[in-house]
PDB file of C-alpha atoms in Angstrom:
ATOM      1  CA  GLN A 712     229.648 -25.790 -14.651  1.00  0.00           C
ATOM      2  CA  VAL A 713     231.366 -28.543 -15.856  1.00  0.00           C
ATOM      3  CA  GLN A 714     230.689 -32.302 -15.428  1.00  0.00           C
ATOM      4  CA  LEU A 715     233.458 -34.815 -15.616  1.00  0.00           C
ATOM      5  CA  VAL A 716     233.516 -38.483 -16.286  1.00  0.00           C
ATOM      6  CA  GLU A 717     236.568 -40.794 -16.366  1.00  0.00           C
ATOM      7  CA  SER A 718     236.891 -44.117 -18.145  1.00  0.00           C
ATOM      8  CA  GLY A 719     239.793 -46.435 -19.263  1.00  0.00           C
ATOM      9  CA  GLY A 720     240.723 -47.657 -15.665  1.00  0.00           C
ATOM     10  CA  GLY A 721     241.224 -51.668 -15.256  1.00  0.00           C
ATOM     11  CA  LEU A 722     243.680 -54.089 -14.440  1.00  0.00           C
ATOM     12  CA  VAL A 723     246.960 -54.173 -16.086  1.00  0.00           C
ATOM     13  CA  GLN A 724     250.318 -56.023 -15.514  1.00  0.00           C
ATOM     14  CA  ALA A 725     253.358 -54.253 -14.264  1.00  0.00           C
ATOM     15  CA  GLY A 726     255.233 -52.632 -17.267  1.00  0.00           C
ATOM     16  CA  GLY A 727     252.115 -52.296 -19.315  1.00  0.00           C
ATOM     17  CA  SER A 728     250.251 -49.454 -20.353  1.00  0.00           C
ATOM     18  CA  LEU A 729     246.874 -47.816 -20.016  1.00  0.00           C
ATOM     19  CA  ARG A 730     245.280 -44.675 -21.145  1.00  0.00           C
ATOM     20  CA  LEU A 731     242.668 -42.899 -19.160  1.00  0.00           C
ATOM     21  CA  SER A 732     240.005 -40.585 -20.612  1.00  0.00           C
ATOM     22  CA  CYS A 733     237.901 -37.713 -19.110  1.00  0.00           C
ATOM     23  CA  ALA A 734     234.937 -36.469 -21.022  1.00  0.00           C
ATOM     24  CA  ALA A 735     233.726 -33.225 -19.731  1.00  0.00           C
ATOM     25  CA  SER A 736     230.401 -31.371 -20.477  1.00  0.00           C
ATOM     26  CA  GLY A 737     230.321 -27.783 -21.042  1.00  0.00           C
ATOM     27  CA  ARG A 738     230.819 -24.976 -23.765  1.00  0.00           C
ATOM     28  CA  THR A 739     234.045 -23.619 -22.618  1.00  0.00           C
ATOM     29  CA  PHE A 740     236.145 -27.042 -22.123  1.00  0.00           C
ATOM     30  CA  SER A 741     239.065 -25.192 -23.796  1.00  0.00           C
ATOM     31  CA  SER A 742     239.493 -22.475 -21.131  1.00  0.00           C
ATOM     32  CA  TYR A 743     239.862 -25.105 -18.241  1.00  0.00           C
ATOM     33  CA  THR A 744     243.021 -26.239 -16.430  1.00  0.00           C
ATOM     34  CA  LEU A 745     242.400 -30.055 -16.352  1.00  0.00           C
ATOM     35  CA  GLY A 746     244.144 -32.312 -13.686  1.00  0.00           C
ATOM     36  CA  TRP A 747     244.663 -35.912 -12.973  1.00  0.00           C
ATOM     37  CA  PHE A 748     244.652 -36.825  -9.431  1.00  0.00           C
ATOM     38  CA  ARG A 749     245.098 -40.352  -7.783  1.00  0.00           C
ATOM     39  CA  GLN A 750     244.410 -41.567  -4.378  1.00  0.00           C
ATOM     40  CA  ALA A 751     245.522 -44.907  -3.060  1.00  0.00           C
ATOM     41  CA  PRO A 752     244.398 -46.688  -0.015  1.00  0.00           C
ATOM     42  CA  GLY A 753     245.716 -45.206   3.143  1.00  0.00           C
ATOM     43  CA  LYS A 754     247.073 -42.384   1.081  1.00  0.00           C
ATOM     44  CA  GLU A 755     246.410 -38.711   0.569  1.00  0.00           C
ATOM     45  CA  ARG A 756     245.051 -37.794  -2.762  1.00  0.00           C
ATOM     46  CA  GLU A 757     247.882 -36.380  -5.093  1.00  0.00           C
ATOM     47  CA  LEU A 758     248.059 -34.416  -8.258  1.00  0.00           C
ATOM     48  CA  VAL A 759     249.534 -36.617 -10.781  1.00  0.00           C
ATOM     49  CA  ALA A 760     249.511 -34.253 -14.090  1.00  0.00           C
ATOM     50  CA  ALA A 761     247.749 -31.303 -15.220  1.00  0.00           C
ATOM     51  CA  THR A 762     247.425 -28.798 -18.329  1.00  0.00           C
ATOM     52  CA  ASN A 763     246.176 -25.596 -19.042  1.00  0.00           C
ATOM     53  CA  LYS A 764     244.980 -23.639 -22.192  1.00  0.00           C
ATOM     54  CA  ASN A 765     248.440 -22.400 -22.815  1.00  0.00           C
ATOM     55  CA  GLY A 766     249.901 -25.721 -23.074  1.00  0.00           C
ATOM     56  CA  ASN A 767     251.917 -25.816 -19.829  1.00  0.00           C
ATOM     57  CA  THR A 768     252.019 -29.077 -17.961  1.00  0.00           C
ATOM     58  CA  TYR A 769     252.625 -30.466 -14.662  1.00  0.00           C
ATOM     59  CA  TYR A 770     253.880 -33.970 -13.841  1.00  0.00           C
ATOM     60  CA  LYS A 771     254.818 -35.416 -10.313  1.00  0.00           C
ATOM     61  CA  ASP A 772     258.219 -36.569 -10.078  1.00  0.00           C
ATOM     62  CA  SER A 773     257.523 -40.194  -9.729  1.00  0.00           C
ATOM     63  CA  VAL A 774     255.617 -40.366 -13.181  1.00  0.00           C
ATOM     64  CA  LYS A 775     257.809 -38.144 -15.404  1.00  0.00           C
ATOM     65  CA  GLY A 776     258.783 -39.898 -18.374  1.00  0.00           C
ATOM     66  CA  ARG A 777     256.203 -42.410 -17.895  1.00  0.00           C
ATOM     67  CA  PHE A 778     252.746 -40.355 -18.141  1.00  0.00           C
ATOM     68  CA  THR A 779     251.554 -37.890 -20.394  1.00  0.00           C
ATOM     69  CA  VAL A 780     248.505 -35.638 -20.164  1.00  0.00           C
ATOM     70  CA  SER A 781     246.788 -34.261 -23.169  1.00  0.00           C
ATOM     71  CA  ARG A 782     243.659 -32.751 -24.361  1.00  0.00           C
ATOM     72  CA  ASP A 783     241.624 -32.874 -27.367  1.00  0.00           C
ATOM     73  CA  ASN A 784     239.459 -29.673 -27.272  1.00  0.00           C
ATOM     74  CA  ALA A 785     237.263 -30.684 -30.161  1.00  0.00           C
ATOM     75  CA  LYS A 786     236.142 -33.600 -28.275  1.00  0.00           C
ATOM     76  CA  ASN A 787     236.037 -32.031 -25.068  1.00  0.00           C
ATOM     77  CA  THR A 788     238.286 -34.848 -23.559  1.00  0.00           C
ATOM     78  CA  VAL A 789     241.486 -34.943 -21.491  1.00  0.00           C
ATOM     79  CA  TYR A 790     243.678 -38.063 -21.607  1.00  0.00           C
ATOM     80  CA  LEU A 791     246.227 -39.603 -19.186  1.00  0.00           C
ATOM     81  CA  GLN A 792     248.556 -41.944 -21.142  1.00  0.00           C
ATOM     82  CA  MET A 793     250.223 -44.139 -18.420  1.00  0.00           C
ATOM     83  CA  SER A 794     253.360 -46.289 -19.760  1.00  0.00           C
ATOM     84  CA  SER A 795     255.854 -48.575 -17.674  1.00  0.00           C
ATOM     85  CA  LEU A 796     253.142 -48.849 -14.882  1.00  0.00           C
ATOM     86  CA  LYS A 797     254.300 -49.924 -11.345  1.00  0.00           C
ATOM     87  CA  PRO A 798     252.371 -51.406  -8.504  1.00  0.00           C
ATOM     88  CA  GLU A 799     252.852 -48.150  -6.861  1.00  0.00           C
ATOM     89  CA  ASP A 800     250.688 -46.348  -9.464  1.00  0.00           C
ATOM     90  CA  MET A 801     247.603 -48.583  -8.415  1.00  0.00           C
ATOM     91  CA  ALA A 802     244.897 -46.075  -7.006  1.00  0.00           C
ATOM     92  CA  VAL A 803     241.849 -44.625  -7.993  1.00  0.00           C
ATOM     93  CA  TYR A 804     242.304 -41.731 -10.612  1.00  0.00           C
ATOM     94  CA  TYR A 805     240.268 -38.829 -10.702  1.00  0.00           C
ATOM     95  CA  CYS A 806     239.788 -36.335 -13.453  1.00  0.00           C
ATOM     96  CA  ALA A 807     239.588 -32.479 -12.055  1.00  0.00           C
ATOM     97  CA  ALA A 808     238.961 -29.129 -13.751  1.00  0.00           C
ATOM     98  CA  ARG A 809     239.300 -25.483 -12.729  1.00  0.00           C
ATOM     99  CA  LEU A 810     239.360 -21.942 -14.182  1.00  0.00           C
ATOM    100  CA  GLY A 811     242.617 -20.133 -14.292  1.00  0.00           C
ATOM    101  CA  VAL A 812     245.878 -21.222 -15.671  1.00  0.00           C
ATOM    102  CA  LEU A 813     247.460 -22.340 -12.320  1.00  0.00           C
ATOM    103  CA  LEU A 814     248.251 -25.903 -11.966  1.00  0.00           C
ATOM    104  CA  ASP A 815     248.731 -26.577  -8.485  1.00  0.00           C
ATOM    105  CA  THR A 816     246.057 -25.074  -6.621  1.00  0.00           C
ATOM    106  CA  GLN A 817     242.356 -25.788  -5.639  1.00  0.00           C
ATOM    107  CA  TYR A 818     240.385 -27.596  -8.476  1.00  0.00           C
ATOM    108  CA  ASP A 819     236.431 -26.824  -8.721  1.00  0.00           C
ATOM    109  CA  TYR A 820     234.893 -29.758 -10.497  1.00  0.00           C
ATOM    110  CA  TRP A 821     235.624 -33.643 -10.002  1.00  0.00           C
ATOM    111  CA  GLY A 822     234.923 -36.789 -11.548  1.00  0.00           C
ATOM    112  CA  ARG A 823     233.801 -39.757  -9.642  1.00  0.00           C
ATOM    113  CA  GLY A 824     237.030 -41.600 -10.264  1.00  0.00           C
ATOM    114  CA  THR A 825     238.290 -44.892 -12.281  1.00  0.00           C
ATOM    115  CA  GLN A 826     240.355 -47.712 -10.536  1.00  0.00           C
ATOM    116  CA  VAL A 827     243.771 -48.456 -11.947  1.00  0.00           C
ATOM    117  CA  THR A 828     245.178 -51.765 -10.586  1.00  0.00           C
ATOM    118  CA  VAL A 829     248.587 -53.051 -11.318  1.00  0.00           C
ATOM    119  CA  SER A 830     249.629 -56.623 -10.827  1.00  0.00           C
ATOM    120  CA  SER A 831     253.283 -57.619 -10.126  1.00  0.00           C
TER     121      SER A 831
END
């Protein structure tokens, strides 16, 4: 069982950068696949980036080259470094975790989200 707490959201200008952090409880953090989702008002929740214990990564096409997902297993923390932010990146960002190495399937544990607002 895992508890996830996101932090680092806030207000940034378009073109700026922001780093989200997700701190996890539990003793088997390094075994989990970790994903970042986002949901904008009136939109469906979507997977933005994910990484597993093998080092495989997934990025939504619209964020490739701008976002980087990374993890520090010693700190039980996963990060989402966001650069060149656009207004369309504005959303609530959620950290999620699952067992297994697949990146694009059901996630089992969820944080409560952190708001990212991008101004033009």
